Amino acid sequence: MTRSMIAILDLGSTQNARIAREVRALGVYSEIFAHDTDPAALKQVQGLAGIIVNGGENNIVDGEKIDVRPGVYELGLPVLTVAHEGAHPSDLPAWPDDSKPILDKFIASTGCERNWNMQNFIDAEVELLRRQIGSRKVLLALSGGVDSSVVAALLLKAVGDRLTCVHVNHGLLRKGEPEQVIRVFREQMGANLIYVDAVDRFLDKLAGVSDPEQKRKIIGAEFIRVFEEEARKLEGIELLGQGTIYPDILESGTKTAKMVKSHHNVGGLPEDLKFELVEPLKMLFKDEVRACGRALGLPESMVDRQPFPGPGLGVRCLGAITRDRLEMVRESDAILREEFKNAGLQGKVWQYFTVVPDFKSTGVRNHARAFEYPVILRAVNTVDAMTATIEELSWPLMHKVTDRILAEVPGVCRVLYDLSPKPVATIEWE
């Protein structure tokens, strides 16, 4: 089955990703191309049914106003031109908030088949993976996060036991997550899973380190060392599975958009570990990755896992990490997540977590003075993580979470709620 496709040519718009997602939501695959893509190259794109020339405010590059190549209009395909601040002549306005009717009408004019859905993606990707991998073996660092879990499920479907997953427990995961990874992938899905208990190794390296950036660097570097050691023990592995998704590529910058963050394909793996990359999700948006995971049978708790920083709880145990405060973060976080789920807020609030600072306060326990730690609750809503607002929680829920944390988490005598939006605050504390 040939997949129909709409190409979006980026003439400096900040709306490219949104439009691509809306086209896909209407049943047609869509991809973003540079404004100066050669028409001959476009002609070779399989299933190309139409082109959207998407003008925008970033249409000046190196002092020159950019445009698509004239040959684009001579390919014999329907072209939708959207202007923004004079980016391109057109009788159409800039994108309205609801651009669905415009896109729906344009797709209808192309006459293409609306066959973009998750089951078709999985079927096509499994075929592509089998072709790329052949009889070779693949290695995957399986964190338990959404992206790596979906890659693992897709590779298992495609090549089965030719996939080896390595799950490194660095001691900074949330409560029950290492156990869930083992249960789902080794026991339920039959994956070759190497579990590495590196808790002591990581926490010993982090002892006494209070600077957040230094903590991040130590965690990242140590993870690479552990993964490298495990990779060298295995023979005949030529391919490395990666959880790269489409926003990672888009955020690496284009000719008209500044880099948001660098995109590191192999997470800084050493040069002499030469792997060919396998990136089955690299053209999917995050919501599509979650839909893919559901279609592959992954549990909701894994598919709907909240955004979680690479260093994990290491940046929520503020200052120098100690084992007792790390457990306070882990236990209080589990209580918060459980109560949010009970209150029907799971999936409705973008991110919620707890933080334990590296100072104590005076409290009273068993009629005696207690000098213990506070726990800070944070719950935020955001669309793009660039700005964030605070979730207004009900008092009964706040009381319930507070009562449970004070009763069930040893060493805690206060619970606080962080009311700071982004900006000025960031989402994470470190």
Coordinates of C-alpha atoms in Angstrom, one line a residue:
M1 CA 0.0 0.0 0.0
T2 CA 1.4 3.4 -1.0
R3 CA 1.1 6.0 1.7
S4 CA -0.2 9.3 0.4
M5 CA 1.7 12.4 1.6
I6 CA 1.5 16.1 1.8
A7 CA 4.8 18.0 1.9
I8 CA 5.1 21.3 3.9
L9 CA 7.7 23.6 2.5
D10 CA 9.0 25.8 5.4
L11 CA 9.1 29.4 4.3
G12 CA 9.8 30.6 7.9
S13 CA 6.6 29.7 9.6
T14 CA 6.4 28.8 13.3
Q15 CA 3.3 26.8 12.5
N16 CA 4.9 24.0 10.6
A17 CA 4.6 21.3 13.2
R18 CA 1.1 22.2 14.1
I19 CA 0.0 22.1 10.4
A20 CA 1.8 18.7 9.9
R21 CA 0.0 17.3 12.9
E22 CA -3.4 18.6 11.7
V23 CA -2.9 17.1 8.2
R24 CA -2.1 13.8 9.9
A25 CA -5.1 14.0 12.1
L26 CA -7.2 14.3 8.8
G27 CA -5.8 10.9 7.7
V28 CA -2.9 12.0 5.4
Y29 CA 0.8 11.6 6.3
S30 CA 2.7 15.0 6.3
E31 CA 6.3 15.9 6.5
I32 CA 8.2 19.2 6.7
F33 CA 10.9 20.1 4.1
A34 CA 13.3 23.0 3.7
H35 CA 12.0 25.9 1.5
D36 CA 14.7 25.4 -1.1
T37 CA 14.2 21.6 -1.6
D38 CA 14.9 20.7 -5.2
P39 CA 11.7 20.1 -7.1
A40 CA 13.3 17.0 -8.7
A41 CA 13.8 15.6 -5.2
L42 CA 10.2 16.3 -4.3
K43 CA 9.1 14.5 -7.5
Q44 CA 10.9 11.3 -6.2
V45 CA 8.9 11.4 -2.8
Q46 CA 6.7 8.3 -2.8
G47 CA 3.0 9.1 -2.6
L48 CA 3.4 12.9 -2.8
A49 CA -0.1 14.2 -3.5
G50 CA 0.1 17.9 -2.6
I51 CA 2.3 20.7 -1.3
I52 CA 1.7 23.4 1.3
V53 CA 4.0 26.4 0.9
N54 CA 4.0 27.8 4.5
G55 CA 5.1 31.4 4.8
G56 CA 6.0 33.0 8.1
E57 CA 7.8 35.6 10.1
N58 CA 11.2 34.0 9.8
N59 CA 11.3 34.4 6.0
I60 CA 14.5 36.5 6.0
V61 CA 17.7 34.5 6.0
D62 CA 21.1 36.2 5.7
G63 CA 19.3 39.4 4.8
E64 CA 17.5 37.9 1.9
K65 CA 13.7 37.1 1.6
I66 CA 13.5 33.4 0.9
D67 CA 11.2 31.6 -1.5
V68 CA 10.6 28.1 -2.8
R69 CA 12.1 27.1 -6.1
P70 CA 9.9 28.0 -9.1
G71 CA 9.9 24.4 -10.3
V72 CA 7.7 23.5 -7.3
Y73 CA 4.7 25.0 -9.1
E74 CA 5.4 23.0 -12.2
L75 CA 5.2 19.6 -10.7
G76 CA 1.6 19.2 -11.6
L77 CA 0.5 18.9 -8.0
P78 CA -2.0 20.9 -6.0
V79 CA -0.3 23.7 -4.1
L80 CA -1.7 25.5 -1.1
T81 CA 0.1 28.8 -0.4
V82 CA -0.4 30.5 3.0
A83 CA 1.1 33.9 3.5
H84 CA 2.3 35.6 6.7
E85 CA 3.5 39.2 6.8
G86 CA 4.0 39.2 3.0
A87 CA 6.0 36.0 3.0
H88 CA 4.5 34.9 -0.3
P89 CA 1.8 36.4 -2.5
S90 CA -1.5 34.8 -1.9
D91 CA -5.2 35.6 -1.5
L92 CA -5.3 33.4 1.6
P93 CA -4.8 34.8 5.1
A94 CA -2.3 33.5 7.7
W95 CA -3.3 30.3 9.4
P96 CA -6.5 30.8 11.6
D97 CA -6.7 29.1 15.0
D98 CA -8.9 26.4 13.4
S99 CA -7.2 25.6 10.1
K100 CA -8.9 22.2 9.8
P101 CA -11.5 23.4 7.2
I102 CA -8.8 24.9 4.9
L103 CA -6.7 21.7 5.2
D104 CA -9.6 19.4 4.8
K105 CA -10.7 21.2 1.6
F106 CA -7.1 21.1 0.3
I107 CA -6.7 17.4 1.0
A108 CA -10.0 16.7 -0.8
S109 CA -8.6 18.6 -3.9
T110 CA -5.6 16.3 -4.1
G111 CA -7.8 13.3 -4.4
C112 CA -5.4 11.3 -2.2
E113 CA -6.3 8.3 -0.1
R114 CA -6.6 9.1 3.7
N115 CA -4.8 6.1 4.9
W116 CA -2.5 7.5 7.6
N117 CA -3.4 5.7 10.9
M118 CA -1.4 3.9 13.5
Q119 CA -2.1 0.4 12.4
N120 CA -0.9 1.2 8.9
F121 CA 2.2 2.9 10.3
I122 CA 3.0 -0.1 12.4
D123 CA 2.5 -2.5 9.5
A124 CA 4.7 -0.4 7.2
E125 CA 7.4 0.2 9.9
V126 CA 7.7 -3.5 10.8
E127 CA 8.3 -4.2 7.1
L128 CA 10.9 -1.5 6.9
L129 CA 12.7 -2.6 10.1
R130 CA 12.8 -6.2 8.8
R131 CA 14.4 -5.0 5.6
Q132 CA 17.0 -2.8 7.4
I133 CA 17.9 -5.3 10.1
G134 CA 17.8 -8.5 8.1
S135 CA 19.4 -11.3 10.2
R136 CA 21.5 -8.8 12.3
K137 CA 21.1 -8.0 16.0
V138 CA 19.9 -4.7 17.6
L139 CA 20.8 -3.2 21.0
L140 CA 18.5 -0.8 22.8
A141 CA 18.9 1.2 26.0
L142 CA 15.5 0.7 27.6
S143 CA 14.8 3.4 30.2
G144 CA 11.1 2.7 30.7
G145 CA 10.2 6.0 29.2
V146 CA 7.5 6.3 26.5
D147 CA 9.9 6.6 23.5
S148 CA 12.3 3.8 24.3
S149 CA 9.4 1.5 25.4
V150 CA 7.5 2.0 22.1
V151 CA 10.8 1.4 20.2
A152 CA 11.3 -1.8 22.1
A153 CA 7.7 -3.0 21.4
L154 CA 8.0 -2.2 17.7
L155 CA 11.4 -3.9 17.4
L156 CA 10.1 -7.0 19.2
K157 CA 7.2 -7.2 16.7
A158 CA 9.6 -6.8 13.8
V159 CA 12.7 -9.0 14.8
G160 CA 11.8 -10.7 18.1
D161 CA 14.8 -12.3 19.8
R162 CA 17.3 -10.4 17.6
L163 CA 16.7 -7.4 19.9
T164 CA 18.6 -7.1 23.2
C165 CA 17.4 -4.5 25.7
V166 CA 19.6 -3.1 28.4
H167 CA 17.8 -1.5 31.4
V168 CA 20.2 0.4 33.7
N169 CA 18.7 1.1 37.1
H170 CA 20.7 4.2 38.3
G171 CA 18.6 4.5 41.5
L172 CA 17.0 7.7 40.3
L173 CA 13.8 6.2 38.8
R174 CA 10.3 6.5 40.3
K175 CA 8.8 3.9 42.6
G176 CA 8.1 0.6 40.8
E177 CA 9.5 1.6 37.4
P178 CA 12.5 -0.9 37.2
E179 CA 10.1 -3.7 38.3
Q180 CA 7.5 -2.6 35.7
V181 CA 10.1 -2.6 32.9
I182 CA 11.2 -6.2 33.8
R183 CA 7.5 -7.3 34.2
V184 CA 6.3 -5.9 30.9
F185 CA 9.3 -6.6 28.6
R186 CA 10.9 -9.8 30.0
E187 CA 7.9 -11.6 31.5
Q188 CA 5.0 -10.4 29.3
M189 CA 6.6 -9.7 26.0
G190 CA 9.5 -12.2 26.1
A191 CA 12.3 -9.7 25.4
N192 CA 16.0 -10.4 25.8
L193 CA 16.4 -8.0 28.7
I194 CA 19.6 -7.3 30.5
Y195 CA 18.9 -5.7 33.9
V196 CA 21.8 -3.8 35.4
D197 CA 21.6 -2.8 39.0
A198 CA 24.0 0.2 39.1
V199 CA 22.3 2.0 42.1
D200 CA 25.4 2.0 44.4
R201 CA 27.7 2.9 41.5
F202 CA 25.7 6.0 40.6
L203 CA 24.9 7.2 44.1
D204 CA 28.6 6.8 45.2
K205 CA 29.7 9.0 42.2
L206 CA 27.1 11.6 43.1
A207 CA 27.9 11.7 46.8
G208 CA 28.6 15.3 47.9
V209 CA 27.9 16.9 44.5
S210 CA 25.4 19.7 44.9
D211 CA 25.7 21.7 41.6
P212 CA 22.7 20.7 39.3
E213 CA 24.7 20.8 36.1
Q214 CA 27.5 18.7 37.6
K215 CA 24.9 16.1 38.7
R216 CA 23.5 15.9 35.2
K217 CA 26.9 15.5 33.7
I218 CA 27.9 12.7 36.1
I219 CA 24.6 10.8 35.6
G220 CA 24.8 11.1 31.8
A221 CA 28.5 10.1 31.6
E222 CA 28.1 7.2 34.0
F223 CA 25.1 5.9 32.1
I224 CA 27.1 5.9 28.9
R225 CA 29.9 4.0 30.7
V226 CA 27.6 1.3 32.0
F227 CA 25.8 0.9 28.7
E228 CA 29.2 0.7 26.9
E229 CA 30.4 -2.0 29.3
E230 CA 27.3 -4.1 28.6
A231 CA 27.5 -3.5 24.9
R232 CA 31.1 -4.8 24.8
K233 CA 30.0 -8.0 26.6
L234 CA 27.7 -8.8 23.7
E235 CA 28.9 -10.2 20.3
G236 CA 27.7 -9.6 16.8
I237 CA 25.6 -6.5 17.5
E238 CA 25.8 -4.0 14.7
L239 CA 22.7 -1.9 15.2
L240 CA 21.6 0.6 18.0
G241 CA 17.9 1.3 18.5
Q242 CA 17.1 4.9 19.3
G243 CA 13.9 6.6 20.7
T244 CA 14.4 9.7 18.4
I245 CA 11.0 11.4 17.6
Y246 CA 10.1 14.1 15.1
P247 CA 10.2 17.0 17.6
D248 CA 13.8 16.1 18.4
I249 CA 14.7 16.6 14.7
L250 CA 12.7 19.8 14.3
E251 CA 14.2 21.3 17.5
S252 CA 17.7 20.7 16.2
G253 CA 17.0 23.7 14.0
T254 CA 16.3 24.4 10.3
K255 CA 17.3 27.0 7.8
T256 CA 14.6 29.3 9.1
A257 CA 14.3 28.2 12.8
K258 CA 16.9 28.6 15.6
M259 CA 18.0 25.5 17.4
V260 CA 16.0 24.8 20.5
K261 CA 18.3 22.1 21.8
S262 CA 21.0 20.0 20.2
H263 CA 19.8 16.6 19.1
H264 CA 22.2 13.8 20.1
N265 CA 21.5 10.7 18.1
V266 CA 23.5 8.3 20.3
G267 CA 23.5 10.1 23.6
G268 CA 27.3 10.8 23.4
L269 CA 28.4 7.1 22.9
P270 CA 32.1 6.7 22.3
E271 CA 33.3 6.9 18.7
D272 CA 34.7 3.3 18.8
L273 CA 31.3 1.8 19.5
K274 CA 30.3 1.9 15.9
F275 CA 26.6 1.2 15.5
E276 CA 24.2 1.7 12.6
L277 CA 21.2 3.5 14.0
V278 CA 17.6 2.2 14.0
E279 CA 15.1 5.0 14.6
P280 CA 11.6 3.8 13.9
L281 CA 9.8 6.7 15.6
K282 CA 11.8 9.5 14.1
M283 CA 8.9 10.8 12.0
L284 CA 6.2 10.6 14.8
F285 CA 5.0 13.4 17.1
K286 CA 4.7 12.6 20.9
D287 CA 0.9 11.9 20.8
E288 CA 1.5 9.6 17.9
V289 CA 4.2 7.7 19.8
R290 CA 1.7 7.2 22.6
A291 CA -1.0 6.0 20.2
C292 CA 1.6 3.6 18.7
G293 CA 2.4 2.2 22.1
R294 CA -1.3 1.6 22.8
A295 CA -1.7 -0.2 19.4
L296 CA 1.3 -2.4 20.3
G297 CA -0.3 -3.5 23.6
L298 CA 1.8 -1.5 26.1
P299 CA 0.1 -0.8 29.4
E300 CA -1.5 2.7 29.9
S301 CA 0.8 3.4 32.9
M302 CA 3.8 3.1 30.5
V303 CA 2.2 4.8 27.5
D304 CA 0.9 7.8 29.6
R305 CA 4.1 8.1 31.6
Q306 CA 4.7 11.8 32.4
P307 CA 7.6 13.7 31.0
F308 CA 10.6 12.8 33.2
P309 CA 14.0 14.4 33.2
G310 CA 17.0 12.3 32.0
P311 CA 18.7 12.6 35.4
G312 CA 15.4 11.4 37.0
L313 CA 14.8 12.0 40.6
G314 CA 18.4 13.3 40.8
V315 CA 17.2 16.8 40.0
R316 CA 14.3 16.6 42.4
C317 CA 16.5 15.7 45.4
L318 CA 17.9 19.2 45.6
G319 CA 21.6 19.8 46.3
A320 CA 23.9 16.9 47.1
I321 CA 21.9 13.7 46.8
T322 CA 21.5 11.6 50.0
R323 CA 19.9 8.2 50.1
D324 CA 17.4 9.1 52.8
R325 CA 16.1 12.2 50.9
L326 CA 16.1 10.3 47.6
E327 CA 13.7 7.8 49.2
M328 CA 11.6 10.7 50.5
V329 CA 11.3 12.0 46.9
R330 CA 10.4 8.6 45.6
E331 CA 7.8 7.8 48.2
S332 CA 6.1 11.2 48.2
D333 CA 6.0 11.2 44.4
A334 CA 4.3 7.8 44.4
I335 CA 1.7 9.1 46.9
L336 CA 1.1 12.3 44.8
R337 CA 0.7 10.3 41.6
E338 CA -1.7 7.8 43.3
E339 CA -3.9 10.5 44.7
F340 CA -4.0 12.4 41.4
K341 CA -5.1 9.2 39.7
N342 CA -7.8 8.6 42.3
A343 CA -9.0 12.2 41.8
G344 CA -9.3 11.7 38.0
L345 CA -6.4 14.1 37.3
Q346 CA -4.1 11.6 35.5
G347 CA -3.8 12.7 31.9
K348 CA -5.5 16.0 32.7
V349 CA -2.6 17.7 34.4
W350 CA 0.5 17.8 32.2
Q351 CA 3.1 17.1 35.0
Y352 CA 3.1 16.7 38.7
F353 CA 5.9 15.7 41.1
T354 CA 7.5 16.3 44.4
V355 CA 10.8 17.9 45.4
V356 CA 12.8 17.5 48.7
P357 CA 15.3 20.4 49.4
D358 CA 18.5 20.0 51.3
F359 CA 17.5 21.8 54.5
K360 CA 15.4 20.9 57.5
S361 CA 12.7 22.7 59.5
T362 CA 11.3 22.3 63.0
G363 CA 8.3 20.2 63.6
V364 CA 6.5 18.3 66.4
R365 CA 6.2 14.5 66.3
N366 CA 5.1 12.3 69.2
H367 CA 4.9 15.4 71.5
A368 CA 8.6 16.1 70.9
R369 CA 10.6 18.5 68.7
A370 CA 11.4 17.0 65.3
F371 CA 13.9 18.5 62.9
E372 CA 12.9 17.1 59.6
Y373 CA 12.6 17.8 55.8
P374 CA 9.8 19.6 53.9
V375 CA 8.3 18.1 50.7
I376 CA 7.4 20.5 47.9
L377 CA 4.5 19.6 45.5
R378 CA 4.4 20.9 41.9
A379 CA 1.7 20.5 39.3
V380 CA 1.8 22.4 36.0
N381 CA 0.0 22.6 32.7
T382 CA 1.7 23.5 29.4
V383 CA 1.5 23.0 25.7
D384 CA 5.1 23.3 24.7
A385 CA 7.0 23.4 28.0
M386 CA 8.2 27.0 27.1
T387 CA 5.6 28.5 29.4
A388 CA 3.6 26.8 32.2
T389 CA 0.7 27.6 34.5
I390 CA -0.1 26.2 37.9
E391 CA -2.9 23.6 38.4
E392 CA -5.4 24.9 41.0
L393 CA -5.9 21.9 43.2
S394 CA -8.9 21.4 45.5
W395 CA -8.4 21.8 49.2
P396 CA -9.7 18.3 50.0
L397 CA -7.1 16.8 47.6
M398 CA -4.3 19.0 49.0
H399 CA -5.2 17.9 52.5
K400 CA -5.3 14.2 51.6
V401 CA -1.9 14.3 49.9
T402 CA -0.4 16.3 52.8
D403 CA -1.9 13.9 55.4
R404 CA -0.6 10.8 53.6
I405 CA 2.9 12.2 53.0
L406 CA 3.3 13.3 56.7
A407 CA 2.0 9.9 57.9
E408 CA 3.8 7.6 55.4
V409 CA 7.1 9.2 54.5
P410 CA 9.6 9.0 57.4
G411 CA 11.7 12.2 58.0
V412 CA 9.1 14.7 56.6
C413 CA 7.4 17.3 58.8
R414 CA 6.0 19.8 56.2
V415 CA 4.3 19.8 52.8
L416 CA 4.3 22.9 50.6
Y417 CA 2.7 23.8 47.2
D418 CA 4.8 25.6 44.6
L419 CA 2.6 28.3 43.0
S420 CA 5.3 29.7 40.7
P421 CA 4.5 29.8 36.9
K422 CA 7.0 29.6 34.1
P423 CA 8.4 32.2 33.6
V424 CA 9.9 33.3 36.1
A425 CA 10.3 29.8 37.6
T426 CA 11.2 26.8 35.4
I427 CA 9.2 23.6 35.6
E428 CA 11.9 21.6 37.3
W429 CA 13.6 23.0 40.4
E430 CA 17.1 22.2 39.1

